[in-house]
Short mmCIF file of C-alpha atoms in Angstrom, two decimals:
data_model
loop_
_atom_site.label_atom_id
_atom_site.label_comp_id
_atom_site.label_asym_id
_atom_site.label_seq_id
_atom_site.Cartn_x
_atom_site.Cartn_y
_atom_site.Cartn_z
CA UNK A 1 10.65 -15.73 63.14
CA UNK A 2 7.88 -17.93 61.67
CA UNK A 3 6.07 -14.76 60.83
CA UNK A 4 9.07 -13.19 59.10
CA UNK A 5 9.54 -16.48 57.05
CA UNK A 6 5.53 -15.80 56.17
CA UNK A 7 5.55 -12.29 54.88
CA UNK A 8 8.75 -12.93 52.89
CA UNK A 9 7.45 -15.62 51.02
CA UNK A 10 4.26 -13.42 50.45
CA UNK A 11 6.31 -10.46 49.28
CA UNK A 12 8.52 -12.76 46.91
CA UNK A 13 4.99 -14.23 45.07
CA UNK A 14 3.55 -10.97 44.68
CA UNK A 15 7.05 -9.78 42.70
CA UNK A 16 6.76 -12.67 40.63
CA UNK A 17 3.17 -12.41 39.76
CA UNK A 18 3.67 -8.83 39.17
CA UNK A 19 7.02 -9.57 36.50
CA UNK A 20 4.39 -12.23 34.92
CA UNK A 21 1.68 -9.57 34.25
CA UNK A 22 4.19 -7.47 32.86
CA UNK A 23 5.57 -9.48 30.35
CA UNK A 24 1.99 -10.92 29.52
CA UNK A 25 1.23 -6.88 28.58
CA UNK A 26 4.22 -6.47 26.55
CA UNK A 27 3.69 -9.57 24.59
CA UNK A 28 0.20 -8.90 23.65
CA UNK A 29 1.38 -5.81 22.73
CA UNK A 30 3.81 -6.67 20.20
CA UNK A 31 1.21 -9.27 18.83
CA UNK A 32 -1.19 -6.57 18.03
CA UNK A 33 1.61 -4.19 16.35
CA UNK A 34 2.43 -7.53 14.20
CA UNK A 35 -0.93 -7.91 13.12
CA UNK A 36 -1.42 -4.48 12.48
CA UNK A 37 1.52 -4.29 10.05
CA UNK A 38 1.10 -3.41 6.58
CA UNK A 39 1.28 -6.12 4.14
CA UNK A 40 3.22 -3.61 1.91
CA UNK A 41 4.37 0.41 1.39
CA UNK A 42 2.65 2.50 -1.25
CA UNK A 43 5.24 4.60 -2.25
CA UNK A 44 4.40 7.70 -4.80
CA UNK A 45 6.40 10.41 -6.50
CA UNK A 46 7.64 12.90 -4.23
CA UNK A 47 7.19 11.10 -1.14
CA UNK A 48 10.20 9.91 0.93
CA UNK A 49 10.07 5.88 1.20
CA UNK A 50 12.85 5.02 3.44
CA UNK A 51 16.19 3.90 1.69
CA UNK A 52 16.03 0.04 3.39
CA UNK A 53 16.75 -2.20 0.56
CA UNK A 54 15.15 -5.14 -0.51
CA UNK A 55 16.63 -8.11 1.00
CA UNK A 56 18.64 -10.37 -1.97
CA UNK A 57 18.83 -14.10 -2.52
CA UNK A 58 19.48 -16.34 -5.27
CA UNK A 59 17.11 -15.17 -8.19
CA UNK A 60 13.94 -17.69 -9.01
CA UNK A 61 12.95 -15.96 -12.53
CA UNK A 62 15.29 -12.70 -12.86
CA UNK A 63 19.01 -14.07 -13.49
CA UNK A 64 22.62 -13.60 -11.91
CA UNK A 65 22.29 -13.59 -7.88
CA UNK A 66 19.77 -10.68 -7.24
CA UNK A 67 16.52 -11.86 -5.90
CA UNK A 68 13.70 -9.67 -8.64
CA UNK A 69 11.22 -11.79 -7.18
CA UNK A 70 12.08 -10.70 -3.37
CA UNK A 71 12.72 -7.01 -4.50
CA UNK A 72 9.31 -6.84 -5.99
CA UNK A 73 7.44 -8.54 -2.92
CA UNK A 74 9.19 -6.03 -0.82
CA UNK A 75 9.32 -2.45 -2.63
CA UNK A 76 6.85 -2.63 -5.75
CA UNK A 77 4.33 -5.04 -4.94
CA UNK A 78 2.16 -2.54 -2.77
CA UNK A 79 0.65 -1.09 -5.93
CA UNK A 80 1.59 -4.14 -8.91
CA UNK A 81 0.09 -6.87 -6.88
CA UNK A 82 -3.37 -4.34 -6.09
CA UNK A 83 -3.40 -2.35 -8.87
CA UNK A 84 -3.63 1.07 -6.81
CA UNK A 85 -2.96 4.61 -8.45
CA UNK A 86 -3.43 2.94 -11.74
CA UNK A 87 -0.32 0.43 -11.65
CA UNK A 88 -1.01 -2.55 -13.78
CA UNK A 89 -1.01 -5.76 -11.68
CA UNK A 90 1.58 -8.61 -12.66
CA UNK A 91 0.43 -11.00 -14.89
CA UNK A 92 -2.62 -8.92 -16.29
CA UNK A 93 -1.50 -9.35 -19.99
CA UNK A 94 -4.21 -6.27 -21.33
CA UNK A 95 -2.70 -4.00 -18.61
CA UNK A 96 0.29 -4.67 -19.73
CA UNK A 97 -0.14 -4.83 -23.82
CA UNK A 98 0.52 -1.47 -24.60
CA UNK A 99 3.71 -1.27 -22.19
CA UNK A 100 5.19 -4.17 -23.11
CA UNK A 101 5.16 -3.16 -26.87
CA UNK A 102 7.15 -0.39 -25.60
CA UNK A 103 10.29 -2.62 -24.82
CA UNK A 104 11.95 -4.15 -21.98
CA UNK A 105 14.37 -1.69 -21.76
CA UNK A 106 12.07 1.36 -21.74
CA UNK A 107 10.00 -0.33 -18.85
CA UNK A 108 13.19 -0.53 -16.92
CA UNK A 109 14.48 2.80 -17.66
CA UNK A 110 11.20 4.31 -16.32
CA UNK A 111 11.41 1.64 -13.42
CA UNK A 112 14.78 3.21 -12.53
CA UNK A 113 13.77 7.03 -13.29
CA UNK A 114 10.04 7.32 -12.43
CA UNK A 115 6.86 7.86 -14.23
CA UNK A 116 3.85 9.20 -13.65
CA UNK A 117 2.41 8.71 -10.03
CA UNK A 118 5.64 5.64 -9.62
CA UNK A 119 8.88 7.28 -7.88
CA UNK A 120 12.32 6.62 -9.29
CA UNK A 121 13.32 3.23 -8.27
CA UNK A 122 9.66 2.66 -6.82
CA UNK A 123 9.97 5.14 -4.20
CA UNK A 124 13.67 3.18 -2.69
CA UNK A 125 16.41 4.91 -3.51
CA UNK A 126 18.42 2.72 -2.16
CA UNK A 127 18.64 -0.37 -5.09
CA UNK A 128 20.80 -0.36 -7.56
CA UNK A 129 19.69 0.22 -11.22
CA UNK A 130 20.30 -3.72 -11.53
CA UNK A 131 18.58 -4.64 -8.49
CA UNK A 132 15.58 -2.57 -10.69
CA UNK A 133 15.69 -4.25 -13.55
CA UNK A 134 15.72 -7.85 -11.91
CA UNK A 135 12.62 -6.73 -10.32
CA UNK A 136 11.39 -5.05 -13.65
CA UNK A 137 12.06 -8.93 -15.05
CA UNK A 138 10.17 -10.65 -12.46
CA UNK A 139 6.86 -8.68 -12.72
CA UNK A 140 6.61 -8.91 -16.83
CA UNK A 141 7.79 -12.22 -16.96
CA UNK A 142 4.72 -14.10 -17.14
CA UNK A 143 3.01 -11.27 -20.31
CA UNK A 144 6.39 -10.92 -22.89
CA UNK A 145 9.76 -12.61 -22.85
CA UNK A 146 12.28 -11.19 -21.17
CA UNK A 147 16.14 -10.89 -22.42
CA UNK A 148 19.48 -11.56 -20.44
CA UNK A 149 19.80 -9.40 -17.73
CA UNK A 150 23.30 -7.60 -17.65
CA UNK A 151 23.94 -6.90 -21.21
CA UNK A 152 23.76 -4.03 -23.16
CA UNK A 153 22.64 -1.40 -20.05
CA UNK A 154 23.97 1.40 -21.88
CA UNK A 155 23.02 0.90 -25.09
CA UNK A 156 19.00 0.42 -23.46
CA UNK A 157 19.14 3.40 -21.32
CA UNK A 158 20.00 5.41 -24.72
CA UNK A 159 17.36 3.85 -26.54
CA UNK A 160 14.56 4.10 -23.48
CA UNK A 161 15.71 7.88 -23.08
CA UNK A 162 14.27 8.50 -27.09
CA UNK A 163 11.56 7.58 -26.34
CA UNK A 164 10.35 8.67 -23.34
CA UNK A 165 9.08 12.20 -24.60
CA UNK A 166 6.30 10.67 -26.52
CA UNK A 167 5.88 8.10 -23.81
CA UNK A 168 5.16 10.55 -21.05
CA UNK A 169 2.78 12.97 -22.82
CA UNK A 170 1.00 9.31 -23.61
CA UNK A 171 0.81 8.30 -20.08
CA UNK A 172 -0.07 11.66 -18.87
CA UNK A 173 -3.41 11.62 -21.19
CA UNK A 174 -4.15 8.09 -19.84
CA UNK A 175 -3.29 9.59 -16.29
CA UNK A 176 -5.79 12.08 -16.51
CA UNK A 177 -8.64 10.07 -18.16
CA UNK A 178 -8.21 7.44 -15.52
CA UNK A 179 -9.03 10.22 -12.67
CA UNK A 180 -12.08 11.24 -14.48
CA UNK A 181 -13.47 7.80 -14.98
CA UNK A 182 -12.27 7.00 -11.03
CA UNK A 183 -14.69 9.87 -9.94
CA UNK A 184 -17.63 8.58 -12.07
CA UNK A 185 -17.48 5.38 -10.66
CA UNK A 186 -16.69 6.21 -6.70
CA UNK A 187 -20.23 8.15 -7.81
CA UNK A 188 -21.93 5.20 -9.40
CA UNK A 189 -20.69 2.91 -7.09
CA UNK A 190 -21.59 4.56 -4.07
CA UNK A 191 -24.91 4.67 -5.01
CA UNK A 192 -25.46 1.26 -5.21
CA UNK A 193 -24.04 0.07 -1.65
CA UNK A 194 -26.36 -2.01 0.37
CA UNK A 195 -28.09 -0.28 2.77
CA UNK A 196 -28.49 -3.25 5.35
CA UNK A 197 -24.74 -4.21 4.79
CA UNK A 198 -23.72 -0.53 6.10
CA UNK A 199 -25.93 -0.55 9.48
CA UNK A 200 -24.87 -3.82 10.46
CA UNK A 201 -20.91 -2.35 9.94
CA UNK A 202 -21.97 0.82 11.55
CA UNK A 203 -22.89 -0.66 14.86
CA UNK A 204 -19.41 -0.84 16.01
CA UNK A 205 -18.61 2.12 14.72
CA UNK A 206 -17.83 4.41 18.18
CA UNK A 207 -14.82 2.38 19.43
CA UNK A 208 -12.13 3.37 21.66
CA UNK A 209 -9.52 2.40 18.58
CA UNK A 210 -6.83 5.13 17.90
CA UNK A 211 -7.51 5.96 14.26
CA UNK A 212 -4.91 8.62 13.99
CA UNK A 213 -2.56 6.31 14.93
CA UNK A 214 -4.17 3.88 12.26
CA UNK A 215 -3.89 6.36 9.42
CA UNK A 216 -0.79 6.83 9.91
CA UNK A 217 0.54 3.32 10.42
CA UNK A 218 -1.79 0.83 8.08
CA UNK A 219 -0.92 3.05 4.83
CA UNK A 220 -3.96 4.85 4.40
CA UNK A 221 -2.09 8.43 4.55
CA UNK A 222 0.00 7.40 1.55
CA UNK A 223 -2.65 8.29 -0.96
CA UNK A 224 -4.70 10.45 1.32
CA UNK A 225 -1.95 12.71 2.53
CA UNK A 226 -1.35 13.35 -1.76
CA UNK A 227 -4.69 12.98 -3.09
CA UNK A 228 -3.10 10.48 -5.04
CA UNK A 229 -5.64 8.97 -7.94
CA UNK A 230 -8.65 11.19 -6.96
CA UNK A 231 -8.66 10.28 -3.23
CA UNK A 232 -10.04 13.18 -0.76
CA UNK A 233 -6.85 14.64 1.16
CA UNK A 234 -7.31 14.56 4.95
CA UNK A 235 -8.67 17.97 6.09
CA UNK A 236 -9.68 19.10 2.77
CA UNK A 237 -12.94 19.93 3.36
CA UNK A 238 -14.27 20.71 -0.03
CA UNK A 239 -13.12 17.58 -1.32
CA UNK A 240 -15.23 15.27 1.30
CA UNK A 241 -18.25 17.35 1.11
CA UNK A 242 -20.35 15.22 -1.10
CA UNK A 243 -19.19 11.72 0.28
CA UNK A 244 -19.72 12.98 3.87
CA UNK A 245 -23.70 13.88 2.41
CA UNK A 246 -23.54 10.18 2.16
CA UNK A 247 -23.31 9.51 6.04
CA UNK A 248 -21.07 7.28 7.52
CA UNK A 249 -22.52 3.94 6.84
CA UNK A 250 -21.66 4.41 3.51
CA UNK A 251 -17.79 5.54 3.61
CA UNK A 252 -17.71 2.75 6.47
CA UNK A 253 -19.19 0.18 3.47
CA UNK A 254 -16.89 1.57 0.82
CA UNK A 255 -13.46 1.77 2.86
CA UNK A 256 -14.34 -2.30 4.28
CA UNK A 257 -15.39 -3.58 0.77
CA UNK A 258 -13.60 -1.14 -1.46
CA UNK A 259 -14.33 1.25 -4.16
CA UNK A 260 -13.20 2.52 -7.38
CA UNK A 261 -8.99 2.78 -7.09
CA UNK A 262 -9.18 1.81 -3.64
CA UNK A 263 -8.59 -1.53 -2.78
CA UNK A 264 -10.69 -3.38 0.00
CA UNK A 265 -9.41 -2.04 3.52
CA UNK A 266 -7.00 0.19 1.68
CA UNK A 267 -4.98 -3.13 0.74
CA UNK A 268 -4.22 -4.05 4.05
CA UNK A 269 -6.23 -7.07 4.69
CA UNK A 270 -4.99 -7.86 8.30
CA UNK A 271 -7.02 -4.75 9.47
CA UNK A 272 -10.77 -5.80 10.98
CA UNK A 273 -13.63 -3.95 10.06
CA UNK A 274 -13.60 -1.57 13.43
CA UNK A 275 -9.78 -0.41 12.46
CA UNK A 276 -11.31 0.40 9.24
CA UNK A 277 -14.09 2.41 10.66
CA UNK A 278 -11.87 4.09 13.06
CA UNK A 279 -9.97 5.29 10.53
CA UNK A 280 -12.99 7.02 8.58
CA UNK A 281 -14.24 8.16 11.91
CA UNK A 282 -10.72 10.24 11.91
CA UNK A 283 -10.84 10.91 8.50
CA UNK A 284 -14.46 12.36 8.91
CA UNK A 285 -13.58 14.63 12.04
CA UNK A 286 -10.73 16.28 9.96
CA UNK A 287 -12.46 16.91 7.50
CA UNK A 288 -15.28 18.57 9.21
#
């Protein structure tokens, strides 16, 4: 009986130790998924964004009861707040000075419809033209004053849409500049990496870190899946040949510290340097 009494007890531990371990993995899972989050979506024409809307609040700085503030940290800060594919950044007032001349009302209009590399409605289709334009108020607040929201939407979407022609061919000629002076300086700058900076990154550079997975997940793939603002597609062979010349030390250097268009990390600065690397290790081998 005594003996029955023993293994019992044993068999009961060993299910509870083995329930512990369990839920030990499955926490330390979802801690690494948290910190591998993006700290935004870069969304860009053509691509499909997801229709969740931005969560809204009582407004801080873009009237009546829609949060701008919390629809811009959520949807259009990925590129305003970094300044990737050529967005200017909030509060920049020369990035801004020859837009804002343009109107309030022709920013918004091209908010809502789309310009250039930016998606209607920044990519989420899902807000409401007003939901836009609170957002639209939030980010030029701090370079020009901005009017009542509410008023007059018709009457501004009639005066944006005269203007747009001439705005379009004028952002399409600064489009196109801004690629050619992006490759000049991925060129210059590449050349001027430090040498003993790359070897010490390099040395972790063969980890057992899922960079697939990475690219697809930390937002890497939304400008390297398009080619979006002169960045090499994956796979495209041609268009990695010269920086792969350069050896992996350097692409490791640029993609940590960040290069021309490309923001440090690719924006994303919860990712360590060996998710970085892992990432242009996959990028490399597709490309090759």
């Amino acid at each position: 009986m005594k003996a029955k009494l023993i293994m019992s007890g044993l068999a009961a531990l060993g299910f509870m130790a083995g329930t512990s371990g369990a839920y030990a993995q499955d926490a330390a899972r979802d801690a690494i998924a948290e910190r591998l989050a993006p700290v935004g979506q870069l969304c860009l024409q053509g691509q499909d964004c997801g229709t969740a809307a931005a969560p809204a609040g009582d407004s801080v700085s873009s009237g009546g009861d829609i949060d701008g503030e919390g629809i811009y940290g959520n949807v259009c800060s990925a590129c305003h707040a970094s300044g990737a594919a050529g967005a200017p950044i909030r509060g920049e007032e020369d990035a801004w000075a020859a837009r804002t001349e343009q109107g309030f009302a022709t920013l918004v209009d091209h908010a809502i419809n789309g310009i250039g590399a930016m998606p209607a409605k920044g990519g989420n289709a899902s807000l409401s033209d007003e939901e836009v334009e609170a957002a639209v108020a939030y980010m030029v607040e701090p370079v020009m004053e901005v009017p009542e929201l509410g008023g007059g939407d018709e009457a501004a979407s009639e005066e944006a849409g005269s203007e747009e022609a001439a705005t379009e061919e004028t952002a399409a000629a600064e489009g196109d500049a801004a690629a050619e002076e992006e490759m000049a300086a991925n060129d210059d700058a590449a050349s001027e990496e430090d040498a003993s900076a790359n070897e010490e990154e390099a040395a972790s550079g063969g980890s057992d870190l899922d960079g697939a997975a990475l690219y697809a997940s930390v937002g890497c793939a939304a400008c390297h899946d398009s080619g979006v603002a002169g960045a090499p597609t994956k796979g495209d062979s041609e268009a990695w040949a010269a920086r792969l010349e350069k050896g992996a030390d350097e692409l490791y250097a640029s993609a940590i510290n960040g290069i021309g268009a490309m923001p440090a990390k690719g924006g994303n600065p919860n990712l360590s340097d060996e998710e970085v690397m892992a990432v242009v290790d996959y990028l490399m081998a597709e490309a090759q």
